[in-house]
Short mmCIF file of C-alpha atoms in Angstrom, two decimals:
data_model
loop_
_atom_site.label_atom_id
_atom_site.label_comp_id
_atom_site.label_asym_id
_atom_site.label_seq_id
_atom_site.Cartn_x
_atom_site.Cartn_y
_atom_site.Cartn_z
CA ASN W 233 16.68 -47.47 33.58
CA ALA W 234 12.88 -47.04 33.85
CA GLY W 235 12.88 -44.33 36.44
CA VAL W 236 9.52 -44.05 38.17
CA THR W 237 6.81 -46.37 36.99
CA GLN W 238 3.07 -46.01 37.81
CA THR W 239 0.34 -48.47 37.20
CA PRO W 240 -2.37 -48.38 36.04
CA LYS W 241 -2.41 -45.26 33.77
CA PHE W 242 -6.15 -44.94 33.82
CA GLN W 243 -8.85 -46.23 36.25
CA VAL W 244 -12.60 -45.79 36.72
CA LEU W 245 -14.08 -46.66 40.02
CA LYS W 246 -17.50 -46.51 41.60
CA THR W 247 -18.03 -44.73 44.91
CA GLY W 248 -17.18 -46.95 47.89
CA GLN W 249 -14.74 -49.20 45.94
CA SER W 250 -11.12 -49.54 47.10
CA MET W 251 -8.01 -49.89 45.02
CA THR W 252 -4.25 -49.59 45.10
CA LEU W 253 -2.23 -47.40 42.85
CA GLN W 254 1.26 -48.88 42.26
CA CYS W 255 4.48 -46.97 42.08
CA ALA W 256 7.94 -48.40 41.64
CA GLN W 257 11.39 -46.81 41.19
CA ASP W 258 14.66 -48.37 40.10
CA MET W 259 17.05 -45.61 41.13
CA ASN W 260 17.53 -46.77 44.77
CA HIS W 261 16.02 -43.52 46.01
CA GLU W 262 15.20 -43.22 49.69
CA TYR W 263 12.54 -40.59 49.38
CA MET W 264 9.19 -41.33 47.69
CA SER W 265 6.04 -39.23 47.52
CA TRP W 266 2.48 -39.24 46.28
CA TYR W 267 0.75 -36.15 44.90
CA ARG W 268 -2.64 -35.36 43.36
CA GLN W 269 -3.20 -32.77 40.75
CA ASP W 270 -6.65 -31.37 40.13
CA PRO W 271 -7.58 -29.56 37.02
CA GLY W 272 -5.67 -26.19 36.58
CA MET W 273 -3.82 -26.60 39.78
CA GLY W 274 -0.49 -27.57 41.06
CA LEU W 275 0.41 -30.70 42.97
CA ARG W 276 -0.67 -31.33 46.51
CA LEU W 277 1.25 -33.84 48.70
CA ILE W 278 -0.76 -36.73 50.03
CA HIS W 279 1.79 -38.93 51.81
CA TYR W 280 5.56 -39.39 51.66
CA SER W 281 8.26 -41.78 52.82
CA VAL W 282 11.86 -41.16 53.82
CA GLY W 283 12.90 -44.81 53.65
CA ALA W 284 11.53 -48.34 53.94
CA GLY W 285 9.22 -48.71 56.91
CA ILE W 286 8.81 -44.91 57.38
CA THR W 287 5.86 -42.94 56.04
CA ASP W 288 4.23 -39.60 56.99
CA GLN W 289 1.29 -37.52 56.06
CA GLY W 290 1.38 -34.60 53.65
CA GLU W 291 -1.07 -31.82 52.98
CA VAL W 292 -4.13 -33.92 51.97
CA PRO W 293 -3.87 -37.42 53.53
CA ASN W 294 -7.46 -38.15 54.37
CA GLY W 295 -8.86 -41.13 52.50
CA TYR W 296 -5.56 -42.61 51.55
CA ASN W 297 -3.13 -45.10 53.03
CA VAL W 298 0.44 -45.90 52.22
CA SER W 299 3.13 -48.46 53.18
CA ARG W 300 6.77 -48.81 52.33
CA SER W 301 7.97 -52.37 52.77
CA THR W 302 10.76 -52.10 50.28
CA THR W 303 12.95 -49.20 48.89
CA GLU W 304 11.54 -49.76 45.37
CA ASP W 305 7.77 -49.74 45.95
CA PHE W 306 5.39 -47.21 47.45
CA PRO W 307 1.73 -48.19 46.86
CA LEU W 308 -1.10 -45.70 47.53
CA ARG W 309 -4.38 -47.20 48.69
CA LEU W 310 -7.82 -45.59 48.43
CA LEU W 311 -9.86 -47.08 51.21
CA SER W 312 -13.37 -46.08 50.04
CA ALA W 313 -13.32 -44.09 46.84
CA ALA W 314 -15.27 -40.72 46.78
CA PRO W 315 -16.02 -38.54 43.80
CA SER W 316 -13.74 -35.87 45.38
CA GLN W 317 -10.85 -38.16 44.79
CA THR W 318 -11.17 -37.86 41.05
CA SER W 319 -7.79 -36.58 40.05
CA VAL W 320 -4.48 -37.32 38.46
CA TYR W 321 -2.08 -39.03 40.90
CA PHE W 322 1.70 -38.63 40.62
CA CYS W 323 4.39 -40.68 42.37
CA ALA W 324 7.85 -39.18 42.77
CA SER W 325 11.16 -40.28 44.13
CA ARG W 326 14.43 -38.46 44.93
CA GLY W 327 17.89 -39.10 46.42
CA ARG W 328 19.30 -37.58 49.54
CA GLY W 329 20.18 -33.95 49.97
CA ASN W 330 19.20 -31.14 47.62
CA GLN W 331 18.07 -33.38 44.82
CA PRO W 332 15.09 -32.87 42.45
CA GLN W 333 12.12 -35.10 42.38
CA HIS W 334 11.64 -37.69 39.51
CA PHE W 335 8.00 -38.14 38.58
CA GLY W 336 6.07 -40.90 37.03
CA ASP W 337 3.58 -40.26 34.17
CA GLY W 338 0.66 -40.36 36.51
CA THR W 339 -2.60 -42.36 37.12
CA ARG W 340 -5.75 -40.78 35.90
CA LEU W 341 -8.46 -41.79 38.33
CA SER W 342 -12.25 -41.17 37.95
CA ILE W 343 -14.71 -41.94 40.73
CA LEU W 344 -18.32 -42.22 39.54
CA SER M 40 -2.68 -24.28 50.77
CA GLN M 41 -0.06 -23.46 48.09
CA GLN M 42 3.24 -22.07 49.19
CA GLY M 43 4.13 -20.83 45.72
CA GLU M 44 2.01 -18.71 43.37
CA GLU M 45 3.02 -18.30 39.72
CA ASP M 46 2.37 -15.21 37.69
CA PRO M 47 1.06 -14.97 35.01
CA GLN M 48 -1.35 -17.97 35.00
CA ALA M 49 -1.13 -18.04 31.20
CA LEU M 50 1.36 -16.68 28.64
CA SER M 51 1.21 -16.68 24.89
CA ILE M 52 4.25 -15.60 22.81
CA GLN M 53 5.73 -16.04 19.35
CA GLU M 54 8.61 -18.39 18.72
CA GLY M 55 11.91 -16.65 19.20
CA GLU M 56 10.61 -14.37 22.02
CA ASN M 57 11.65 -14.64 25.69
CA ALA M 58 9.17 -15.93 28.28
CA THR M 59 9.38 -14.79 31.91
CA MET M 60 7.36 -16.52 34.73
CA ASN M 61 7.44 -15.42 38.27
CA CYS M 62 6.89 -17.35 41.56
CA SER M 63 6.21 -15.95 44.95
CA TYR M 64 6.22 -17.88 48.18
CA LYS M 65 5.35 -17.30 51.84
CA THR M 66 7.87 -18.92 54.24
CA SER M 67 11.59 -19.42 54.37
CA ILE M 68 13.03 -22.12 52.06
CA ASN M 69 15.89 -24.47 51.69
CA ASN M 70 15.62 -24.50 47.93
CA LEU M 71 13.22 -23.66 45.12
CA GLN M 72 12.73 -25.85 42.09
CA TRP M 73 11.16 -25.31 38.66
CA TYR M 74 9.42 -28.07 36.76
CA ARG M 75 7.86 -28.46 33.32
CA GLN M 76 4.82 -30.49 32.55
CA ASN M 77 3.75 -31.33 29.06
CA SER M 78 0.05 -32.10 28.50
CA GLY M 79 -0.88 -35.51 29.85
CA ARG M 80 2.58 -36.25 31.32
CA GLY M 81 4.47 -36.05 34.59
CA LEU M 82 6.62 -33.24 35.79
CA VAL M 83 10.17 -32.91 34.55
CA HIS M 84 12.75 -31.16 36.64
CA LEU M 85 14.36 -28.00 35.10
CA ILE M 86 16.51 -26.27 37.73
CA LEU M 87 16.97 -26.39 41.45
CA ILE M 88 18.25 -23.19 43.07
CA ARG M 89 19.44 -23.16 46.78
CA SER M 90 18.44 -20.45 49.18
CA ASN M 91 22.06 -19.11 49.23
CA GLU M 92 22.13 -18.82 45.45
CA ARG M 93 20.87 -15.83 43.47
CA GLU M 94 21.05 -16.91 39.87
CA LYS M 95 21.38 -20.14 37.98
CA HIS M 96 21.61 -21.05 34.23
CA SER M 97 20.83 -24.13 32.24
CA GLY M 98 20.97 -23.82 28.51
CA ARG M 99 18.27 -21.36 27.55
CA LEU M 100 16.89 -21.27 31.08
CA ARG M 101 17.78 -18.61 33.63
CA VAL M 102 16.44 -18.74 37.21
CA THR M 103 16.78 -16.03 39.82
CA LEU M 104 16.00 -16.15 43.46
CA ASP M 105 15.36 -13.18 45.73
CA THR M 106 14.89 -14.49 49.29
CA SER M 107 14.28 -10.99 50.75
CA LYS M 108 11.27 -10.64 48.46
CA LYS M 109 10.39 -14.34 48.69
CA SER M 110 10.28 -14.57 44.87
CA SER M 111 11.88 -16.34 41.92
CA SER M 112 11.72 -15.93 38.20
CA LEU M 113 12.23 -18.36 35.35
CA LEU M 114 13.39 -16.91 31.98
CA ILE M 115 13.20 -18.99 28.82
CA THR M 116 15.17 -17.26 26.02
CA ALA M 117 14.66 -17.80 22.28
CA SER M 118 11.46 -19.81 22.96
CA ARG M 119 10.53 -22.69 20.63
CA ALA M 120 7.18 -24.27 19.90
CA ALA M 121 8.40 -27.41 21.87
CA ASP M 122 8.58 -25.15 25.04
CA THR M 123 4.74 -25.13 25.13
CA ALA M 124 3.94 -26.62 28.48
CA SER M 125 2.91 -25.77 32.05
CA TYR M 126 5.65 -24.57 34.31
CA PHE M 127 5.55 -24.95 38.08
CA CYS M 128 7.67 -23.66 40.91
CA ALA M 129 8.03 -25.73 44.04
CA THR M 130 9.56 -24.83 47.43
CA ASP M 131 11.41 -27.16 49.74
CA ARG M 132 11.46 -25.82 53.27
CA ASN M 133 13.85 -28.16 54.93
CA ALA M 134 15.64 -30.36 52.12
CA GLY M 135 13.15 -33.01 53.08
CA ASN M 136 10.29 -34.43 51.12
CA MET M 137 7.76 -31.74 51.58
CA LEU M 138 7.74 -29.98 48.18
CA THR M 139 4.93 -27.34 47.99
CA PHE M 140 3.86 -26.43 44.38
CA GLY M 141 2.33 -23.38 42.95
CA GLY M 142 -0.55 -23.36 40.54
CA GLY M 143 1.56 -23.15 37.41
CA THR M 144 1.99 -20.93 34.37
CA ARG M 145 0.59 -22.28 31.04
CA LEU M 146 2.98 -21.17 28.36
CA MET M 147 2.04 -21.38 24.66
CA VAL M 148 4.68 -20.71 22.07
CA LYS M 149 3.20 -20.02 18.63
CA PRO M 150 5.35 -21.12 15.59
#
């Protein structure tokens, strides 16, 4: 049981490039989320999904797109990378009801 | 904006001592959760306390919740060097997917 798997673990991009951060979970969780964590700060919610085909914006959605075609996968797309998007990105999933989030180990992204 | 604010921002103690971290929040909640983050890793869930609960225990961890004061505390008893990590509180306002995190408390336990 792998839990939440994020790839890649590290990535360096140039300003203006696009890329997709991958997230997969094998716990059959309906709910999945993407967060970013900036140095010395807590996590801020980017986008989330309550099930396949359903996504919604979080606190800081600008510059990011998501889709949820399957229960297992929830990719995060950076459309045109900017230095302000340099951060550590975490994907999380959880089951229904009052359940805790399960986090991946993160993707460390640098935009030059 | 961050719903939860942890206090203190940093805490350094000796092994065997107790560590207390506090979290304050602004709006009504459905539940409050505490997470630990080791350096370079993802967050690990510690305890979830519902809005109608006042205290919860898990091993050496004790969490309290005071909804009238909109505050929570996490107590780690008999701390160990392995407890060195950042600790975050997160509030869930509607049992949905919108967790709001505080800025965290960095705990260092010296052997």
